[in-house]
Amino acid sequence: CVRVLKPGGWFELSDCDAHLYTKGQLGTILNTYFAQQLKKRNFSAFVGNHLEFFLQNTGKVQKVQKKEQELTVPNLNVFGNGMGDIACKMFAQVGINSGIELGVLKESDAEKITVDFMREAHERRAYFKFFRVIAEKV
């Protein structure tokens, strides 16, 4: 996601890692399946680590500032449309679909796996890292 803050001046680039931190057993399994899907498509699960480096190497920006924030997995009972909620839904869905594609998970179990994963992740205070990089055009 790129957002221009001021024409010809500052802009913001932000992204969320596709890696769940402090996960439990089910989260670890889904994380593995998710990472395999990303790797097959030549994507990194740790995109946030590369944003600042990418911008600095373009030679088109200066004053690169990077901020990191944690998007915690929400309580299943108050699941909404925040960034943490969306990241978690995406992570669970891709991880489950990958497991189904690999033949290790059944499609009929997808809903139960999602609920169990969300409960486990919330109890363990699992989180995704969200990165925001702000830079000034040279």
GROMACS .gro file of C-alpha atoms in nm:
model
  138
    1CYS     CA    1   0.000   0.000   0.000
    2VAL     CA    2   0.145   0.336  -0.101
    3ARG     CA    3  -0.009   0.662   0.010
    4VAL     CA    4   0.111   1.001  -0.113
    5LEU     CA    5   0.105   1.247   0.176
    6LYS     CA    6   0.198   1.561  -0.015
    7PRO     CA    7   0.250   1.604  -0.392
    8GLY     CA    8   0.622   1.603  -0.472
    9GLY     CA    9   0.708   1.553  -0.107
   10TRP     CA   10   0.655   1.279   0.146
   11PHE     CA   11   0.494   0.944   0.084
   12GLU     CA   12   0.413   0.642   0.293
   13LEU     CA   13   0.461   0.274   0.214
   14SER     CA   14   0.311   0.017   0.447
   15ASP     CA   15   0.272  -0.356   0.461
   16CYS     CA   16   0.212  -0.637   0.703
   17ASP     CA   17   0.433  -0.941   0.747
   18ALA     CA   18   0.267  -1.268   0.657
   19HIS     CA   19   0.420  -1.435   0.960
   20LEU     CA   20   0.247  -1.496   1.292
   21TYR     CA   21   0.457  -1.445   1.606
   22THR     CA   22   0.412  -1.631   1.939
   23LYS     CA   23   0.192  -1.888   1.774
   24GLY     CA   24   0.081  -2.221   1.916
   25GLN     CA   25   0.079  -2.564   1.754
   26LEU     CA   26  -0.203  -2.495   1.505
   27GLY     CA   27  -0.061  -2.152   1.422
   28THR     CA   28   0.277  -2.311   1.352
   29ILE     CA   29   0.119  -2.560   1.113
   30LEU     CA   30  -0.079  -2.290   0.928
   31ASN     CA   31   0.229  -2.066   0.922
   32THR     CA   32   0.425  -2.344   0.750
   33TYR     CA   33   0.157  -2.398   0.485
   34PHE     CA   34   0.122  -2.024   0.432
   35ALA     CA   35   0.499  -1.977   0.391
   36GLN     CA   36   0.511  -2.261   0.138
   37GLN     CA   37   0.246  -2.089  -0.075
   38LEU     CA   38   0.435  -1.759  -0.061
   39LYS     CA   39   0.765  -1.926  -0.149
   40LYS     CA   40   0.605  -2.098  -0.451
   41ARG     CA   41   0.509  -1.752  -0.578
   42ASN     CA   42   0.850  -1.593  -0.493
   43PHE     CA   43   0.716  -1.381  -0.206
   44SER     CA   44   0.869  -1.331   0.137
   45ALA     CA   45   0.670  -1.377   0.458
   46PHE     CA   46   0.886  -1.105   0.612
   47VAL     CA   47   0.819  -0.819   0.370
   48GLY     CA   48   0.846  -0.551   0.636
   49ASN     CA   49   1.215  -0.620   0.682
   50HIS     CA   50   1.277  -0.519   0.321
   51LEU     CA   51   1.073  -0.197   0.286
   52GLU     CA   52   1.331   0.044   0.424
   53PHE     CA   53   1.616  -0.121   0.231
   54PHE     CA   54   1.412  -0.120  -0.091
   55LEU     CA   55   1.336   0.252  -0.065
   56GLN     CA   56   1.694   0.350   0.021
   57ASN     CA   57   1.828   0.156  -0.277
   58THR     CA   58   1.605   0.338  -0.526
   59GLY     CA   59   1.813   0.656  -0.486
   60LYS     CA   60   1.488   0.850  -0.522
   61VAL     CA   61   1.418   0.917  -0.154
   62GLN     CA   62   1.584   1.054   0.156
   63LYS     CA   63   1.499   1.070   0.526
   64VAL     CA   64   1.356   0.718   0.531
   65GLN     CA   65   1.178   0.650   0.861
   66LYS     CA   66   1.043   0.309   0.958
   67LYS     CA   67   0.788   0.235   1.229
   68GLU     CA   68   0.682  -0.108   1.340
   69GLN     CA   69   0.364  -0.199   1.521
   70GLU     CA   70   0.210  -0.523   1.640
   71LEU     CA   71  -0.133  -0.629   1.516
   72THR     CA   72  -0.261  -0.866   1.780
   73VAL     CA   73  -0.500  -1.147   1.703
   74PRO     CA   74  -0.839  -1.035   1.833
   75ASN     CA   75  -1.071  -1.221   2.066
   76LEU     CA   76  -1.295  -1.443   1.854
   77ASN     CA   77  -1.605  -1.292   2.021
   78VAL     CA   78  -1.518  -0.936   1.916
   79PHE     CA   79  -1.382  -1.013   1.571
   80GLY     CA   80  -1.422  -0.709   1.346
   81ASN     CA   81  -1.269  -0.535   1.047
   82GLY     CA   82  -0.950  -0.392   1.196
   83MET     CA   83  -0.606  -0.457   1.047
   84GLY     CA   84  -0.530  -0.736   1.296
   85ASP     CA   85  -0.864  -0.901   1.221
   86ILE     CA   86  -0.813  -0.882   0.844
   87ALA     CA   87  -0.453  -1.009   0.863
   88CYS     CA   88  -0.565  -1.300   1.079
   89LYS     CA   89  -0.855  -1.394   0.850
   90MET     CA   90  -0.625  -1.386   0.548
   91PHE     CA   91  -0.356  -1.587   0.725
   92ALA     CA   92  -0.601  -1.856   0.840
   93GLN     CA   93  -0.772  -1.882   0.501
   94VAL     CA   94  -0.451  -1.909   0.298
   95GLY     CA   95  -0.295  -2.148   0.550
   96ILE     CA   96  -0.602  -2.373   0.546
   97ASN     CA   97  -0.635  -2.361   0.166
   98SER     CA   98  -0.266  -2.452   0.138
   99GLY     CA   99  -0.316  -2.746   0.373
  100ILE     CA  100  -0.614  -2.863   0.166
  101GLU     CA  101  -0.410  -2.826  -0.154
  102LEU     CA  102  -0.129  -3.032   0.001
  103GLY     CA  103  -0.382  -3.298   0.100
  104VAL     CA  104  -0.312  -3.270   0.474
  105LEU     CA  105  -0.631  -3.083   0.572
  106LYS     CA  106  -0.992  -3.152   0.478
  107GLU     CA  107  -1.215  -2.880   0.337
  108SER     CA  108  -1.495  -2.992   0.572
  109ASP     CA  109  -1.269  -2.907   0.870
  110ALA     CA  110  -1.186  -2.552   0.755
  111GLU     CA  111  -1.435  -2.371   0.980
  112LYS     CA  112  -1.338  -2.567   1.292
  113ILE     CA  113  -0.968  -2.517   1.219
  114THR     CA  114  -1.024  -2.142   1.181
  115VAL     CA  115  -1.209  -2.118   1.514
  116ASP     CA  116  -0.951  -2.333   1.695
  117PHE     CA  117  -0.665  -2.133   1.540
  118MET     CA  118  -0.821  -1.800   1.640
  119ARG     CA  119  -0.881  -1.917   1.996
  120GLU     CA  120  -0.525  -2.052   2.030
  121ALA     CA  121  -0.369  -1.740   1.877
  122HIS     CA  122  -0.570  -1.506   2.101
  123GLU     CA  123  -0.482  -1.704   2.415
  124ARG     CA  124  -0.112  -1.691   2.323
  125ARG     CA  125  -0.136  -1.319   2.236
  126ALA     CA  126  -0.012  -1.392   1.886
  127TYR     CA  127   0.053  -1.098   1.655
  128PHE     CA  128   0.157  -0.992   1.308
  129LYS     CA  129   0.409  -0.714   1.248
  130PHE     CA  130   0.284  -0.413   1.055
  131PHE     CA  131   0.540  -0.177   0.904
  132ARG     CA  132   0.500   0.181   0.795
  133VAL     CA  133   0.785   0.348   0.609
  134ILE     CA  134   0.777   0.722   0.539
  135ALA     CA  135   1.024   0.882   0.300
  136GLU     CA  136   1.084   1.219   0.135
  137LYS     CA  137   1.133   1.238  -0.239
  138VAL     CA  138   1.483   1.358  -0.341
   0.00000   0.00000   0.00000
